[in-house]
XYZ file of C-alpha atoms in Angstrom:
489
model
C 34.048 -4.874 -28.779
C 32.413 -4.351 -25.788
C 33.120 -5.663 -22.153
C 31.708 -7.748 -20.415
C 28.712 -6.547 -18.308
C 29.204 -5.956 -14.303
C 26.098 -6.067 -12.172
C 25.851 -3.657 -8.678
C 26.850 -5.241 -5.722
C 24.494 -7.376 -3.317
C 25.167 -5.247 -0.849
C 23.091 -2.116 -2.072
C 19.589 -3.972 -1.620
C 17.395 -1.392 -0.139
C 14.366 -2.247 2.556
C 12.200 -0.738 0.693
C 10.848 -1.604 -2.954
C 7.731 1.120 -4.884
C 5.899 -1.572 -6.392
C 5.456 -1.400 -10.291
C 2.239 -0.316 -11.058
C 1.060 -0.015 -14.983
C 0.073 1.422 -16.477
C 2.251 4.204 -15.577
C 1.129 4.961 -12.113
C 4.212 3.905 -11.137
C 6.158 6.623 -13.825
C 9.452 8.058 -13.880
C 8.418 10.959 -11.278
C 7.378 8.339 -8.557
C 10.218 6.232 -9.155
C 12.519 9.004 -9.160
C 11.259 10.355 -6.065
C 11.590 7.185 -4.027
C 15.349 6.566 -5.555
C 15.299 10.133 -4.360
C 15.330 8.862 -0.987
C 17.671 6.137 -0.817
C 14.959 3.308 -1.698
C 13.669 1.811 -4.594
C 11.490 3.124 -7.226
C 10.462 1.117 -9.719
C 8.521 2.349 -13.496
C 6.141 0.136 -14.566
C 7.207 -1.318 -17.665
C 3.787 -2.320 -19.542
C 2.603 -0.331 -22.384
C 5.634 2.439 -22.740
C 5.913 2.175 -26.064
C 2.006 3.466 -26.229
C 2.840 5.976 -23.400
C 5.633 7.734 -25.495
C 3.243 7.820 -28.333
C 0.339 9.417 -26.573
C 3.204 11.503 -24.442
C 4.628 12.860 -27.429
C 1.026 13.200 -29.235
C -0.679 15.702 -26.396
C 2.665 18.042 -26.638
C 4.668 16.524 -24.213
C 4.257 18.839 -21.318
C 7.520 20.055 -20.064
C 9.518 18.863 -23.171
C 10.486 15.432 -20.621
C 10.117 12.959 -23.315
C 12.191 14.958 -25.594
C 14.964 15.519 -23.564
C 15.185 11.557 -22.507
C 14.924 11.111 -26.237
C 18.057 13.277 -27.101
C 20.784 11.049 -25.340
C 19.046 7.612 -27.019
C 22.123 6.313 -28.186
C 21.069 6.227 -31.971
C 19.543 9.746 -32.171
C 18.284 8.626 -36.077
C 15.767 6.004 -34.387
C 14.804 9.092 -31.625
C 13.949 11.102 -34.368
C 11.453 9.301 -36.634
C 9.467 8.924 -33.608
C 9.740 12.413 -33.210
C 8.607 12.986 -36.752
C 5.776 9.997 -36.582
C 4.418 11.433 -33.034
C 5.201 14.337 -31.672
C 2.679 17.331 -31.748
C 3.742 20.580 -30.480
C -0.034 21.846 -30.454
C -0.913 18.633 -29.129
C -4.284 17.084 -31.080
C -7.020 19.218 -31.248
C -10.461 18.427 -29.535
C -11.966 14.992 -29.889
C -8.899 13.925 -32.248
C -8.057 9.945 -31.640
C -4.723 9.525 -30.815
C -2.362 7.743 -33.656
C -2.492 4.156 -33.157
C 1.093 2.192 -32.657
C 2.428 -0.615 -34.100
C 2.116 -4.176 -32.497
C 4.340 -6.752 -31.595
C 4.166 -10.005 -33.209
C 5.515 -13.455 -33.039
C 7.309 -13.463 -36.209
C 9.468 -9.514 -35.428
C 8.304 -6.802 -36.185
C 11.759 -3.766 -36.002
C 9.183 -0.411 -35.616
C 6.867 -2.233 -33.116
C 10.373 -3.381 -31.543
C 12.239 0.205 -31.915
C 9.436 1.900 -30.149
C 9.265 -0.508 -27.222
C 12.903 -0.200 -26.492
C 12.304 3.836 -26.864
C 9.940 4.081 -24.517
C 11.527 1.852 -21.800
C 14.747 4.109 -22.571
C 12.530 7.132 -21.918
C 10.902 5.901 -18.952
C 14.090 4.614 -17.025
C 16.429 7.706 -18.159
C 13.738 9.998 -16.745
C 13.359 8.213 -13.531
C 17.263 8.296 -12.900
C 17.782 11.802 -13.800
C 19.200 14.226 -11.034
C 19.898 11.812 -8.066
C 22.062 8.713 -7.735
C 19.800 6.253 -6.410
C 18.833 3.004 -7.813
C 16.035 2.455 -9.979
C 13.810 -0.452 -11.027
C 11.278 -1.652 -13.884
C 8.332 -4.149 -13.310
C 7.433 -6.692 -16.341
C 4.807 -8.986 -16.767
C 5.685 -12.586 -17.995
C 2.533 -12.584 -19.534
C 3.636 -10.287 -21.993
C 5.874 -12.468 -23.924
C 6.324 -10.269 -27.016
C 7.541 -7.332 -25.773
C 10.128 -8.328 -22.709
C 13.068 -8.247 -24.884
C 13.052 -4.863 -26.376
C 11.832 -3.540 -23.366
C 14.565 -4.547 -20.862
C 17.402 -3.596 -23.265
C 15.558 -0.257 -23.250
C 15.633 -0.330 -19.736
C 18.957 -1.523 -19.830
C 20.477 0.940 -22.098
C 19.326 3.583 -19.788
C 20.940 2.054 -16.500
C 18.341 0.456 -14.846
C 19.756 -1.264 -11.624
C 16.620 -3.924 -11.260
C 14.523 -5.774 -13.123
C 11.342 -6.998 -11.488
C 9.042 -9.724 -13.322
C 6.114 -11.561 -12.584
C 2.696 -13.165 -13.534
C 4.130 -16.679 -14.731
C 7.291 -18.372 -14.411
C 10.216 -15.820 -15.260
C 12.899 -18.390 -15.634
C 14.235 -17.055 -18.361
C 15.098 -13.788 -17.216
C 17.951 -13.898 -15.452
C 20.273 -15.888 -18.792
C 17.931 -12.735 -21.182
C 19.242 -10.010 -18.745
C 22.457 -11.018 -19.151
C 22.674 -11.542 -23.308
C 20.781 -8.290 -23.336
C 23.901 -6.248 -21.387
C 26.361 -7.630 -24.219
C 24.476 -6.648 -27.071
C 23.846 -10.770 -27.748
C 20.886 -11.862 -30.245
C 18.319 -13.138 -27.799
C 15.509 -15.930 -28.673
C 13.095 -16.236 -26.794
C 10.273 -19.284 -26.507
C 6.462 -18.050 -27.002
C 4.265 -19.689 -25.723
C 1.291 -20.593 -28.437
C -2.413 -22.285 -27.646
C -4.218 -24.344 -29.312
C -1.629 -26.174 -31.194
C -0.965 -29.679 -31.344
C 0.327 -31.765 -28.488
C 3.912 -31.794 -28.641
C 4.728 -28.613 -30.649
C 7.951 -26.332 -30.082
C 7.250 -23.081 -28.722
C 7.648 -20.143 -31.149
C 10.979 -18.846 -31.450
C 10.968 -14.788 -31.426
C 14.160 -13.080 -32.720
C 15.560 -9.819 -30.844
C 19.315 -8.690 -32.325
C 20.440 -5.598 -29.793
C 22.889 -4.840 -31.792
C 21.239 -4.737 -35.667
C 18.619 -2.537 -33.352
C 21.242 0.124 -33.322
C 22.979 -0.871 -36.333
C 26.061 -1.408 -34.828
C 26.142 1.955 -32.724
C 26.806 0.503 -29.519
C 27.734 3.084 -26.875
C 29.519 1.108 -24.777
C 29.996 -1.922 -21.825
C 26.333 -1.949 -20.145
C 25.976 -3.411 -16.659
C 23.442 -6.005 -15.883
C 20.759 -5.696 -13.741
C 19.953 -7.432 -10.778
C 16.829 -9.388 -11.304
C 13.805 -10.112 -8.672
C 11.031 -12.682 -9.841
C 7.499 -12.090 -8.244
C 6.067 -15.060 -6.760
C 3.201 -15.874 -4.250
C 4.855 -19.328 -2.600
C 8.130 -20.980 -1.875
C 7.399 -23.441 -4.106
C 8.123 -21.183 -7.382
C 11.022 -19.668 -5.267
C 12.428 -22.923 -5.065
C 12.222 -24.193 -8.703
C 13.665 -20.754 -10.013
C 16.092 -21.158 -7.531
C 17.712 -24.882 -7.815
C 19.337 -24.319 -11.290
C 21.831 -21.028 -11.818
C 20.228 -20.112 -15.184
C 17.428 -20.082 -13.873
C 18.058 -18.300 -10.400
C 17.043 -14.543 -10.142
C 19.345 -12.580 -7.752
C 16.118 -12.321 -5.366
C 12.809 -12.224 -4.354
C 9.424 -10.970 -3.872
C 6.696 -12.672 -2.306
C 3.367 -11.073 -3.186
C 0.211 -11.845 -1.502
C -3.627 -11.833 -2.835
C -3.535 -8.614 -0.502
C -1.723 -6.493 -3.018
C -3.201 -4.358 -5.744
C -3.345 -5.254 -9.599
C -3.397 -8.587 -10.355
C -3.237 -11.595 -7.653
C -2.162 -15.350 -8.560
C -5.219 -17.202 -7.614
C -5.885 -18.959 -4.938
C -4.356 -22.926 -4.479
C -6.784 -25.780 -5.355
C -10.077 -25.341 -6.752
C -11.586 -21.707 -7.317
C -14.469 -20.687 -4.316
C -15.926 -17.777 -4.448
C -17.383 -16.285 -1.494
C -20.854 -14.492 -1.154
C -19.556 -11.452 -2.770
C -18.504 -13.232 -5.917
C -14.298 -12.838 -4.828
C -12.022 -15.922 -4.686
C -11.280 -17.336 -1.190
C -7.892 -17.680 -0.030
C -6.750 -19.941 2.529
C -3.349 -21.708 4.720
C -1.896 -22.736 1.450
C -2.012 -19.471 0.508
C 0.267 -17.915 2.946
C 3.985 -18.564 2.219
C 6.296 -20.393 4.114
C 9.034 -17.571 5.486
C 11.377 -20.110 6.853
C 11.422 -21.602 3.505
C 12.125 -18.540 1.661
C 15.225 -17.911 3.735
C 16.281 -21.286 2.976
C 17.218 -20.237 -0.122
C 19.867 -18.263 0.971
C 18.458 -15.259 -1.521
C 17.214 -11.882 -0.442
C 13.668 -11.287 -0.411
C 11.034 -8.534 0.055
C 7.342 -8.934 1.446
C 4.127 -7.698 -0.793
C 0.661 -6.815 -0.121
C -0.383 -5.347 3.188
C 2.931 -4.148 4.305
C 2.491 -0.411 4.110
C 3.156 0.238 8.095
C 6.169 0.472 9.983
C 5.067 -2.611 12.346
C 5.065 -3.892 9.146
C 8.182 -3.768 7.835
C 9.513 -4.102 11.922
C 8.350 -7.518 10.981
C 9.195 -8.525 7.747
C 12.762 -7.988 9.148
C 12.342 -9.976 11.886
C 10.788 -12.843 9.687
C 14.322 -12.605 7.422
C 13.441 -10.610 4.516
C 15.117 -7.820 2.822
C 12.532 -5.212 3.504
C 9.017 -4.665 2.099
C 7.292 -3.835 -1.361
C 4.445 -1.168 -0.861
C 1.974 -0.176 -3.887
C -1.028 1.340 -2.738
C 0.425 3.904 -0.429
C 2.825 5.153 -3.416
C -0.200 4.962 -5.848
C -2.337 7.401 -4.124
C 0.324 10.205 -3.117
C 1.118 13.292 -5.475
C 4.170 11.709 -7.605
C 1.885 8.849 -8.713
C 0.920 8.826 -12.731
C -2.546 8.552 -11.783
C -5.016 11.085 -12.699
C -5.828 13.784 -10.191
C -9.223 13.607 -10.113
C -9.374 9.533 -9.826
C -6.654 9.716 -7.355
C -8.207 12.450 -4.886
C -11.947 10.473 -5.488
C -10.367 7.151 -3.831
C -8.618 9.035 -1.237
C -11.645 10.874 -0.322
C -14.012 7.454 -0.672
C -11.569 5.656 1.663
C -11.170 8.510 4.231
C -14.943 8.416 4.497
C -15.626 4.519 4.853
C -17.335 4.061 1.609
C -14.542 2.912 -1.045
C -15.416 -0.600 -1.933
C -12.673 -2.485 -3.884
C -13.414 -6.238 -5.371
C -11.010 -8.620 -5.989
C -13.040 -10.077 -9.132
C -11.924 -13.213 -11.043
C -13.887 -12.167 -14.199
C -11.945 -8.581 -14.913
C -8.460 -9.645 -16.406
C -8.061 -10.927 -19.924
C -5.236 -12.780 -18.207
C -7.698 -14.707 -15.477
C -5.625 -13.586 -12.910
C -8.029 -12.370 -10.051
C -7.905 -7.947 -10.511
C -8.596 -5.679 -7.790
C -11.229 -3.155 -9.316
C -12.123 -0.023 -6.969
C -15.581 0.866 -7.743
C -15.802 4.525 -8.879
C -18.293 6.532 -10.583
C -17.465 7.076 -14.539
C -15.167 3.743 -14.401
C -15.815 0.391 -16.110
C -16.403 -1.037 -12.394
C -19.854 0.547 -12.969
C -22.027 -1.815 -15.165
C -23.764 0.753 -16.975
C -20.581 2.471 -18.066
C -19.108 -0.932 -18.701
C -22.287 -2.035 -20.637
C -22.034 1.173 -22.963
C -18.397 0.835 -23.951
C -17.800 -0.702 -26.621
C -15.458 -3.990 -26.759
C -12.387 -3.171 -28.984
C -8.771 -4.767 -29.254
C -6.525 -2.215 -30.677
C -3.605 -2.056 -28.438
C -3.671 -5.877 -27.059
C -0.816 -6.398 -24.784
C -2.458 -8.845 -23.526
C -3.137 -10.753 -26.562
C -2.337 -14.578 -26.476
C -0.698 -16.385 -29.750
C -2.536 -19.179 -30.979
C -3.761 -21.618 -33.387
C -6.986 -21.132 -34.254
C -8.721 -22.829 -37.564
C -6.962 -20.073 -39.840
C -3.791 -20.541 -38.438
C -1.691 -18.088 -35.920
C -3.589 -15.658 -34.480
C -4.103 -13.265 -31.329
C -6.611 -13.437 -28.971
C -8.026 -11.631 -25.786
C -11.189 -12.824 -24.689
C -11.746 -8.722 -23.623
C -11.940 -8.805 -27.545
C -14.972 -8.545 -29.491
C -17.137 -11.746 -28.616
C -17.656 -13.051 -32.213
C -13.942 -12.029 -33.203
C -12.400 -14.331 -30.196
C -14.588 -17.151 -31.181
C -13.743 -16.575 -34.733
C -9.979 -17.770 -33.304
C -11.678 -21.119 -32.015
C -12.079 -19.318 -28.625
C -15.082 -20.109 -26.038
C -17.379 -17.183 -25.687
C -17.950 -18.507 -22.396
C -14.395 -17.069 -21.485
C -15.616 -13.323 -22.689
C -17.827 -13.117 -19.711
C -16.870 -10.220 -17.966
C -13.720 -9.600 -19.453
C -12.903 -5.878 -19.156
C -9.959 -4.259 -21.326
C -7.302 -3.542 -19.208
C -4.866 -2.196 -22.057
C -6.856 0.829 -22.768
C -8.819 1.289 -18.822
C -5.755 1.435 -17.640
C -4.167 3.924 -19.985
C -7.195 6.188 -19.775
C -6.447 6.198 -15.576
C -2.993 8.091 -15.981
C -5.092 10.896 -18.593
C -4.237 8.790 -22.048
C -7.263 7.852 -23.032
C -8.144 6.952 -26.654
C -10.639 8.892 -28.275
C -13.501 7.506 -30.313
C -16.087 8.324 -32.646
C -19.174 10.890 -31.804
C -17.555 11.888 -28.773
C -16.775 8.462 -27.223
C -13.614 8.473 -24.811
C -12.344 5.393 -23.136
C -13.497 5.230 -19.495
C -10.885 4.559 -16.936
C -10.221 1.099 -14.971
C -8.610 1.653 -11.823
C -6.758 -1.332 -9.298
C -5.729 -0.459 -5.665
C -4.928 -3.072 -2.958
C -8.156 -3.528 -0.570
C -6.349 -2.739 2.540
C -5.744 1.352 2.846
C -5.898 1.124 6.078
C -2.317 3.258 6.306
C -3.816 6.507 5.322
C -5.063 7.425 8.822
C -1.495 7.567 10.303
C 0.327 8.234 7.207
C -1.414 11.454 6.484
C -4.153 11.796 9.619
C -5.473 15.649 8.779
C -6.081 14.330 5.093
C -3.724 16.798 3.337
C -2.131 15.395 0.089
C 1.392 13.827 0.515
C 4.609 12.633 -1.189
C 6.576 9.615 -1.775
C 9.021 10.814 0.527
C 6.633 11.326 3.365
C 5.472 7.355 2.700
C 9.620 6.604 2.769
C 9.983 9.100 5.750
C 6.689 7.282 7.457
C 8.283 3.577 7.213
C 11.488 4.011 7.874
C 10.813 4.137 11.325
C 10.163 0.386 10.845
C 13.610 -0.514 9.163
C 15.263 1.063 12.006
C 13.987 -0.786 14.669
C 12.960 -4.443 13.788
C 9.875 -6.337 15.141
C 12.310 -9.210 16.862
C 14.746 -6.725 18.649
């Protein structure tokens, strides 16, 4: 039977948190090279189960995926992945990759079995060959898939488990069932129903995963919701199943998605939401709650993080700066056209309320060959076959799954507004095709990449001033200087 799980102690927090960024420009090499250096890196967590599927289908370069795969606990489950993806050739010219199973509302064990793979994959690669702590960024959003994920994450050893867009409440009670093998339920959300109507209930057994091949006590890991205001903070943080073990408070600065702004949506002249006061958390509140908590979106100096000290905070998160240095999962060429763009003065990056299926404002940097272009957005054509981001609903057939980045008459078909398409770009497959996974279509049709960067880059004078590539550990190295001597003292 085994133990109970432990979690690591308080006192490890580090000052400095990689932001998760999906998907996988935050991978295992970035995170591994921040842990590296005493700090926190942190694997984005969205889409792995697609990533080891694509991974495995292009030859998997260096045998990495392979190697994570041989200590999965239940080698039988390792291996008909194996057999079902991997390609020692890799796919010939023009060949689509081979399309993975989906996650449903009512289970679904291979969609589940490859979820928890990948995460495994991802987090066991990230903590190989250092003893550093290492983290893994969720999206609330994503209802289906958080369960197998983080006991994925978990069987590997992850040490933190970051989660936001929406109300993570649950997380902290799902960590812990997760760490003791415990059958989990968790509440989906579904639209469209009836007023009054229970949540879905979605099944995940750990343990009939691994048909009863447990390998051992697990420890728990600490858990940090994402949150723009106190206000969230303090709701999470009044009731102990609910409370997370810490915080971080994310501005509209950051990269990737934003919460939008309080009160009605403006727009100003160039089309991007306006934020205001109530926009701008409360610090003294946050330390009210007697719970660490880290600073996001426009911290990427020293003075910076000098003053998120001072202010009471753990330390800092920092995105951009990690995104754009030579351990990030982003393609070269995209990587070293926005550091060239923004070392010139010519880089323009929107914050645009219309990208995300979600309706979360999305930074979109406007590159040539990317969907922010509207010709090359115009010309691609609007397909749902991965959907992450799909919601459950009831539409006049009964449950169904709907993105409004879907096909138009499709997402009205589900009793959707077309109204709601406008816009809509697909993140799930423009963001896969930024890290060099694109799908392939027919007559030569690839998807084009989508890529999200905070607006403010205004770091990369100081942090590399001769414009010469650099590392994670130069960003760590840069920064530091700030956690050793605070703003205040």
């Amino acid at each position: 039977m085994p133990q109970p799980p432990t979690t690591a102690p308080a006192a490890h927090h580090p000052w400095l948190i990689q932001g998760g960024m999906g998907v996988g420009v935050s991978g295992w090499r970035l995170a591994g090279a921040v842990s590296g250096e005493g700090q926190l890196g942190v694997v984005s967590g969205t889409a792995l189960d697609v990533v080891l599927a694509r991974v495995l289908q292009t030859g998997d370069p260096g045998g990495h995926a392979r190697r994570a795969l041989a200590a999965f606990p239940l080698p039988e489950l390792a291996q008909a992945a194996l057999d079902l993806y991997f390609r020692e050739e890799g796919l010939a010219d023009g060949a689509a990759m081979r399309t993975t199973p989906r996650l449903r509302a009512t289970g679904g064990s291979q969609a589940e079995i490859l979820t928890v793979l990948g995460n495994f994959v991802e987090v066991w690669l990230a903590k190989e060959g250092h003893e550093g702590v290492i983290g893994i960024n969720y999206l609330e959003k994503i209802q289906l898939a958080t369960a197998p994920a983080m006991f994925g994450a978990i069987l590997a050893g992850v040490d933190y488990v970051l989660v936001g867009a929406g109300v993570p409440g649950h997380i902290p009670a799902l960590a812990s069932r997760l760490a003791r093998y415990e059958r989990c339920v968790s509440k989906i959300h579904v639209e469209g129903g009836p007023q009054g109507e229970e949540p879905l209930e979605h099944l995940f057994d750990p343990a009939a995963l691994l048909a009863g091949h447990l390998p051992g006590p697990l420890r728990r890991p600490h858990v940090l919701a994402i949150v723009s205001l106190p206000v969230l903070a303090t709701y999470l943080a009044r009731d102990e199943i609910t409370r997370p073990d810490g915080f971080v408070i994310e501005t509209s600065q950051a990269g990737g998605h934003s919460a939008p702004p309080r009160g009605p949506m403006r727009l100003d002249e160039e089309g991007e939401p306006v934020y205001g006061p109530r926009d701008n958390p409360d610090l003294a509140k946050m330390s009210a709650l007697g719970l660490p908590f880290w600073l996001a979106g426009g911290q990427a100096s020293p003075e910076a993080v000098a003053g998120a000290l001072d202010d009471g905070a753990a330390g800092v998160q920092i995105g951009s700066a990690f995104a754009l240095c030579e351990e990030s999962g982003m393609a070269r060429h995209l990587r070293e056209e926005l550091l060239d763009q923004a070392r010139a003065g010519t880089l323009s990056v929107r914050n645009d309320p219309e990208a995300s299926p979600t309706s979360f404002p999305f930074k979109v940097a406007d590159l040539p060959g990317t969907v922010a272009e509207p010709e090359v957005a115009e010309a691609r054509r609007r397909v749902c076959d991965l959907g992450f981001l799909r919601t459950p609903v009831r539409g006049p057939r009964g449950l169904a799954y709907r993105c409004a980045a879907e096909p138009v008459a499709a997402y009205v078909r589900k009793g959707g507004d077309a109204a709601d398409t406008k816009g809509r770009q697909c993140l799930c497959n423009g963001l896969l095709a930024t890290i060099g996974l694109a799908q392939r279509r027919p007559h030569g049709r690839v998807e084009p990449p989508l890529v999200t960067i905070g607006k403010d880059l205004s770091f990369l004078p100081r942090l590399a001033p001769n414009a010469e590539p650099y590392t994670a550990a130069d960003v760590v190295h840069w920064l530091a200087a700030g956690a050793a001597r605070p703003a205040g003292r």
